[in-house]
Short mmCIF file of C-alpha atoms in Angstrom, two decimals:
data_model
loop_
_atom_site.label_atom_id
_atom_site.label_comp_id
_atom_site.label_asym_id
_atom_site.label_seq_id
_atom_site.Cartn_x
_atom_site.Cartn_y
_atom_site.Cartn_z
CA UNK A 1 89.21 108.37 71.87
CA UNK A 2 85.86 106.82 72.77
CA UNK A 3 85.27 104.50 76.14
CA UNK A 4 85.97 100.90 73.73
CA UNK A 5 89.03 102.58 72.64
CA UNK A 6 89.97 103.53 76.01
CA UNK A 7 89.23 100.39 77.42
CA UNK A 8 91.57 98.44 75.11
CA UNK A 9 94.73 100.67 76.30
CA UNK A 10 93.45 100.11 79.99
CA UNK A 11 93.83 96.08 79.20
CA UNK A 12 97.06 96.74 76.93
CA UNK A 13 98.25 99.01 79.46
CA UNK A 14 98.28 96.14 82.70
CA UNK A 15 99.10 93.20 80.68
CA UNK A 16 102.15 95.49 80.14
CA UNK A 17 102.33 95.75 83.72
CA UNK A 18 101.78 92.11 84.34
CA UNK A 19 104.46 90.98 81.95
CA UNK A 20 107.03 93.05 83.29
CA UNK A 21 106.28 92.50 86.81
CA UNK A 22 107.02 88.63 85.37
CA UNK A 23 109.97 89.84 83.25
CA UNK A 24 111.47 91.95 86.17
CA UNK A 25 110.85 89.81 89.80
CA UNK A 26 113.83 89.86 90.54
CA UNK A 27 113.78 93.55 91.40
CA UNK A 28 110.32 93.73 91.70
CA UNK A 29 111.29 94.22 96.19
CA UNK A 30 113.33 97.02 95.34
CA UNK A 31 110.96 98.76 92.40
CA UNK A 32 108.09 98.81 94.80
CA UNK A 33 110.08 100.35 97.37
CA UNK A 34 111.03 103.44 94.60
CA UNK A 35 107.39 103.88 94.24
CA UNK A 36 107.11 104.58 97.49
CA UNK A 37 109.46 106.16 98.76
CA UNK A 38 108.83 108.32 95.11
CA UNK A 39 105.60 109.12 97.31
CA UNK A 40 106.51 109.93 100.11
CA UNK A 41 109.15 111.53 97.98
CA UNK A 42 106.58 114.23 96.49
CA UNK A 43 105.21 116.44 98.57
CA UNK A 44 108.99 118.22 99.17
CA UNK A 45 109.64 117.94 95.18
CA UNK A 46 106.11 120.05 94.64
CA UNK A 47 107.12 122.87 97.77
CA UNK A 48 111.37 123.14 95.70
CA UNK A 49 109.20 123.97 92.23
CA UNK A 50 107.44 125.87 94.22
CA UNK A 51 110.73 127.66 95.76
CA UNK A 52 112.32 128.77 91.83
CA UNK A 53 114.51 125.01 91.83
CA UNK A 54 113.34 123.27 87.90
CA UNK A 55 111.62 120.10 87.50
CA UNK A 56 115.30 117.83 86.85
CA UNK A 57 116.97 119.66 89.77
CA UNK A 58 113.74 119.40 92.65
CA UNK A 59 113.78 116.08 91.82
CA UNK A 60 117.64 114.93 91.84
CA UNK A 61 117.29 116.38 95.98
CA UNK A 62 114.69 114.71 97.10
CA UNK A 63 116.29 111.99 95.94
CA UNK A 64 119.38 112.49 97.10
CA UNK A 65 117.79 113.29 101.33
CA UNK A 66 115.69 109.78 100.57
CA UNK A 67 119.28 108.09 99.77
CA UNK A 68 121.05 110.41 102.38
CA UNK A 69 117.60 109.01 105.07
CA UNK A 70 117.85 105.28 104.17
CA UNK A 71 122.67 105.85 104.81
CA UNK A 72 121.96 107.21 107.72
CA UNK A 73 119.73 104.84 109.06
CA UNK A 74 122.48 102.31 109.32
CA UNK A 75 125.46 104.85 109.88
CA UNK A 76 124.62 105.01 113.86
CA UNK A 77 125.57 100.91 113.10
CA UNK A 78 128.77 101.06 111.79
CA UNK A 79 130.19 104.29 114.79
CA UNK A 80 129.13 101.94 117.21
CA UNK A 81 130.96 99.05 115.92
CA UNK A 82 134.02 101.46 116.13
CA UNK A 83 133.61 102.71 118.35
CA UNK A 84 133.46 100.03 121.00
CA UNK A 85 135.62 97.73 119.40
CA UNK A 86 137.68 97.49 122.22
CA UNK A 87 134.48 96.85 124.21
CA UNK A 88 133.83 93.95 122.15
CA UNK A 89 137.50 92.12 122.15
CA UNK A 90 137.20 92.61 126.38
CA UNK A 91 133.53 90.43 125.91
CA UNK A 92 135.56 87.65 123.97
CA UNK A 93 138.72 87.32 126.12
CA UNK A 94 135.54 86.87 129.25
CA UNK A 95 134.12 83.77 127.97
CA UNK A 96 135.86 80.86 129.47
CA UNK A 97 138.00 78.36 127.96
CA UNK A 98 135.90 75.50 128.74
CA UNK A 99 132.26 75.33 128.80
CA UNK A 100 130.07 72.60 130.57
CA UNK A 101 126.63 71.33 129.85
CA UNK A 102 124.57 69.04 131.77
CA UNK A 103 121.33 67.61 129.97
CA UNK A 104 119.29 64.55 130.18
CA UNK A 105 121.74 62.69 132.62
CA UNK A 106 124.58 63.56 129.87
CA UNK A 107 127.22 66.50 130.11
CA UNK A 108 128.52 68.28 126.97
CA UNK A 109 132.04 69.21 127.68
CA UNK A 110 133.21 72.28 124.82
CA UNK A 111 136.77 74.37 125.21
CA UNK A 112 137.17 77.09 123.19
CA UNK A 113 139.89 76.42 120.85
CA UNK A 114 136.60 74.27 119.25
CA UNK A 115 134.37 76.92 118.78
CA UNK A 116 137.04 79.21 117.26
CA UNK A 117 137.59 77.52 114.47
CA UNK A 118 133.66 77.26 113.61
CA UNK A 119 132.98 80.87 114.23
CA UNK A 120 135.78 81.83 111.74
CA UNK A 121 134.76 79.18 109.26
CA UNK A 122 131.08 80.99 110.19
CA UNK A 123 132.32 85.36 110.12
CA UNK A 124 134.06 82.97 106.49
CA UNK A 125 131.29 81.99 105.18
CA UNK A 126 128.78 84.86 105.85
CA UNK A 127 132.10 87.02 104.51
CA UNK A 128 132.10 84.94 101.32
CA UNK A 129 127.94 85.60 101.21
CA UNK A 130 128.78 89.69 101.38
CA UNK A 131 131.25 89.03 98.18
CA UNK A 132 129.08 87.80 96.63
CA UNK A 133 125.99 89.91 96.90
CA UNK A 134 127.70 93.37 96.98
CA UNK A 135 127.89 93.13 93.02
CA UNK A 136 123.74 93.15 92.84
CA UNK A 137 123.14 94.80 95.87
CA UNK A 138 124.36 97.54 94.37
CA UNK A 139 122.78 97.34 91.53
CA UNK A 140 119.46 97.46 92.66
CA UNK A 141 121.03 101.11 94.72
CA UNK A 142 121.56 102.10 91.37
CA UNK A 143 118.31 101.07 90.67
CA UNK A 144 116.23 102.02 93.27
CA UNK A 145 118.26 105.94 92.66
CA UNK A 146 116.75 106.12 89.07
CA UNK A 147 113.88 105.10 89.66
CA UNK A 148 112.86 106.90 92.51
CA UNK A 149 113.98 109.88 90.56
CA UNK A 150 112.88 109.04 86.83
CA UNK A 151 109.34 109.01 88.74
CA UNK A 152 109.01 111.81 90.67
CA UNK A 153 110.39 113.52 87.12
CA UNK A 154 107.87 111.93 85.23
CA UNK A 155 105.28 111.49 87.73
CA UNK A 156 102.71 114.53 86.93
CA UNK A 157 102.83 112.45 82.73
CA UNK A 158 102.42 108.63 84.69
CA UNK A 159 98.95 110.88 86.66
CA UNK A 160 97.46 112.12 83.92
CA UNK A 161 98.17 108.82 82.11
CA UNK A 162 96.36 106.36 84.26
CA UNK A 163 93.53 109.21 85.19
CA UNK A 164 92.97 109.25 81.52
CA UNK A 165 91.89 105.18 81.91
CA UNK A 166 89.58 106.52 84.64
CA UNK A 167 85.77 107.24 83.82
CA UNK A 168 84.77 110.28 84.18
CA UNK A 169 82.20 109.34 86.76
CA UNK A 170 85.06 107.66 89.26
CA UNK A 171 87.87 109.77 88.77
CA UNK A 172 86.78 110.88 91.90
CA UNK A 173 87.31 107.82 93.25
CA UNK A 174 90.83 107.87 91.89
CA UNK A 175 91.78 110.36 93.58
CA UNK A 176 90.70 109.39 97.26
CA UNK A 177 92.47 106.23 96.72
CA UNK A 178 95.62 108.13 95.55
CA UNK A 179 95.20 110.34 98.35
CA UNK A 180 95.02 107.29 100.94
CA UNK A 181 97.94 105.82 99.41
CA UNK A 182 99.60 109.13 99.90
CA UNK A 183 99.27 109.89 103.52
CA UNK A 184 99.96 105.74 103.79
CA UNK A 185 103.13 105.58 102.89
CA UNK A 186 103.91 108.57 104.75
CA UNK A 187 102.06 107.08 108.27
CA UNK A 188 104.01 103.99 106.91
CA UNK A 189 107.03 105.44 107.06
CA UNK A 190 106.61 107.92 109.88
CA UNK A 191 105.88 104.93 112.06
CA UNK A 192 109.11 103.15 111.41
CA UNK A 193 110.94 106.23 112.79
CA UNK A 194 109.22 106.73 116.19
CA UNK A 195 108.93 102.68 116.56
CA UNK A 196 112.65 102.82 116.42
CA UNK A 197 112.62 106.40 118.25
CA UNK A 198 109.96 104.71 120.65
CA UNK A 199 112.60 101.38 121.12
CA UNK A 200 115.86 103.29 122.06
CA UNK A 201 113.89 105.13 125.26
CA UNK A 202 112.38 101.86 126.21
CA UNK A 203 115.76 100.62 125.89
CA UNK A 204 117.76 102.78 127.72
CA UNK A 205 116.25 102.53 131.74
CA UNK A 206 116.49 98.18 130.74
CA UNK A 207 119.40 97.40 129.90
CA UNK A 208 121.01 100.68 132.16
CA UNK A 209 118.60 98.43 135.73
CA UNK A 210 120.51 95.25 134.01
CA UNK A 211 123.85 96.35 133.81
CA UNK A 212 125.55 96.83 130.70
CA UNK A 213 127.63 99.70 130.65
CA UNK A 214 127.68 100.55 127.38
CA UNK A 215 124.00 100.45 127.40
CA UNK A 216 123.58 104.09 125.44
CA UNK A 217 125.42 101.97 122.41
CA UNK A 218 122.62 98.94 123.37
CA UNK A 219 119.86 101.17 123.13
CA UNK A 220 120.94 102.17 119.72
CA UNK A 221 121.56 98.59 118.38
CA UNK A 222 118.10 97.82 119.69
CA UNK A 223 116.54 100.92 117.61
CA UNK A 224 118.35 99.98 114.50
CA UNK A 225 117.09 96.17 114.53
CA UNK A 226 113.82 97.92 114.06
CA UNK A 227 114.68 98.09 110.09
CA UNK A 228 114.33 94.48 109.81
CA UNK A 229 110.99 92.67 110.39
CA UNK A 230 109.93 90.10 112.25
CA UNK A 231 113.45 89.73 114.35
CA UNK A 232 114.09 93.47 114.86
CA UNK A 233 115.76 93.75 119.23
CA UNK A 234 114.92 90.20 119.44
CA UNK A 235 118.57 88.86 117.09
CA UNK A 236 120.12 91.04 120.01
CA UNK A 237 117.98 90.00 122.65
CA UNK A 238 119.70 85.66 121.68
CA UNK A 239 122.91 87.31 121.73
CA UNK A 240 123.70 88.51 124.85
CA UNK A 241 121.02 85.35 126.66
CA UNK A 242 123.55 83.40 124.84
CA UNK A 243 126.26 84.83 125.68
CA UNK A 244 125.81 84.92 129.65
CA UNK A 245 124.92 81.45 129.47
CA UNK A 246 128.46 80.57 128.18
CA UNK A 247 130.01 82.67 131.01
CA UNK A 248 127.33 80.66 133.74
CA UNK A 249 125.26 83.72 134.53
CA UNK A 250 122.09 82.63 134.25
CA UNK A 251 119.99 84.83 136.06
CA UNK A 252 120.83 88.00 134.27
CA UNK A 253 119.98 85.50 130.92
CA UNK A 254 116.36 84.81 131.86
CA UNK A 255 116.06 88.36 132.99
CA UNK A 256 117.21 89.56 129.55
CA UNK A 257 115.02 87.39 127.48
CA UNK A 258 111.95 88.09 129.71
CA UNK A 259 112.68 91.70 130.85
CA UNK A 260 114.00 92.96 127.58
CA UNK A 261 111.83 91.19 125.30
CA UNK A 262 108.50 92.28 126.69
CA UNK A 263 110.08 95.99 127.27
CA UNK A 264 112.19 95.99 124.22
CA UNK A 265 111.24 93.42 121.53
CA UNK A 266 107.15 93.27 122.76
CA UNK A 267 105.99 96.38 124.08
CA UNK A 268 106.75 98.92 120.98
CA UNK A 269 104.95 96.96 118.62
CA UNK A 270 101.78 96.48 120.65
CA UNK A 271 102.07 100.23 121.60
CA UNK A 272 103.34 102.28 119.45
CA UNK A 273 102.63 100.94 116.22
CA UNK A 274 98.45 100.95 116.51
CA UNK A 275 98.20 104.15 118.29
CA UNK A 276 99.77 106.07 116.03
CA UNK A 277 98.35 104.21 113.33
CA UNK A 278 94.98 105.37 113.86
CA UNK A 279 96.13 109.24 114.03
CA UNK A 280 98.81 109.48 111.47
CA UNK A 281 96.87 107.03 108.44
CA UNK A 282 92.96 106.79 109.66
CA UNK A 283 93.48 102.85 110.23
CA UNK A 284 92.61 101.55 113.05
CA UNK A 285 94.80 100.08 115.23
CA UNK A 286 94.69 96.62 115.65
CA UNK A 287 94.35 96.02 111.39
CA UNK A 288 97.80 98.36 111.20
CA UNK A 289 98.88 94.85 113.25
CA UNK A 290 97.39 92.41 111.02
CA UNK A 291 98.63 94.12 108.61
CA UNK A 292 101.87 94.83 109.81
CA UNK A 293 103.15 90.90 110.83
CA UNK A 294 101.42 89.44 108.23
CA UNK A 295 102.61 91.42 105.14
CA UNK A 296 106.14 90.75 106.59
CA UNK A 297 105.72 87.18 107.32
CA UNK A 298 104.33 87.13 103.53
CA UNK A 299 106.52 89.02 102.07
CA UNK A 300 109.61 89.74 104.16
CA UNK A 301 110.86 93.22 103.52
CA UNK A 302 108.89 94.67 101.29
CA UNK A 303 105.12 92.75 102.93
CA UNK A 304 106.10 96.07 106.35
CA UNK A 305 104.93 98.45 103.84
CA UNK A 306 102.93 96.56 101.45
CA UNK A 307 100.56 94.64 104.18
CA UNK A 308 99.74 98.23 106.10
CA UNK A 309 99.33 99.75 102.93
CA UNK A 310 96.80 97.12 101.53
CA UNK A 311 95.04 97.50 105.24
CA UNK A 312 94.87 101.04 104.13
CA UNK A 313 93.29 100.42 100.71
CA UNK A 314 91.00 97.86 102.08
CA UNK A 315 89.57 101.24 105.01
CA UNK A 316 89.34 103.48 101.87
CA UNK A 317 87.40 101.19 99.37
CA UNK A 318 84.92 100.82 102.62
CA UNK A 319 84.50 103.69 103.16
CA UNK A 320 83.95 104.29 98.66
CA UNK A 321 80.89 101.77 99.27
CA UNK A 322 79.60 103.45 102.72
CA UNK A 323 79.62 106.10 100.96
CA UNK A 324 78.25 104.85 97.71
CA UNK A 325 75.29 102.84 99.63
CA UNK A 326 74.28 104.68 102.25
CA UNK A 327 75.12 108.50 101.34
CA UNK A 328 72.10 110.29 103.52
CA UNK A 329 74.27 109.42 106.39
CA UNK A 330 77.18 110.80 104.71
CA UNK A 331 74.58 114.60 104.39
CA UNK A 332 73.04 114.08 107.20
CA UNK A 333 77.42 113.69 108.85
CA UNK A 334 78.14 117.79 107.54
#
């Protein structure tokens, strides 16, 4: 294949990819997550093949491991709600029959009888939205499994096809970028799990000192909420603060917001993510911090992976450019 024909086919490949991304934009986030997960699972798939498993069996086992890991993230939340159902009911029963709020000289009264229909209406609306979203969620989960499995089975063919479009003199660059993508994605998922574990460890003493009896349960919920972009444990802390305000415990509400917000919601993201980013992905902590929160604010859930990945590729590109412009410094360092 001549270089000109290679460029033509490469251009067609890019155009087809852009057209597919536009037409399939409603599931683009699912496909993106599937590609990143397949990247992370590639070493597992290779290890299973080396142990004598067939290509399809190894890919199936790796895909099953990913699905199981994703399910286990939110399983503790379901278990906690089930085991602590009676405690939740007891907390609701502690709410006063009437809430009085004084604001700018005006007194507002809200009775529990007026509040119950509002809460029930909210949960009915939420249940309706979940019922509508369930079929779509099922389709996206099925798509996620199929895409991950297909990428693991046909990953070698895809890699050879992409490298064939790259001129020989630039294939080293392509391999360096591929290595950076794999290492960054692995670090992102490791960082997410490490941040959740760190949140659990920091939340235990805070909830214990604040006098909560189910401090292990609350710490578990806070750790799981770390997987939700932007809101995270802040959602739990806001709910606790609102509850204490309703029952007249203003000091406790302030302590939950100030102490809990600083230690549980803020400290893990500032302390754990930047430090581990340098060790696992070789990305400066400040750049990873910008990539994580900038990506999450711009793209939502997809951004917590896409943002740091873009930063990682930027760092790798800067390193390649520096090597190209100053090769003598690299040789001297070696």
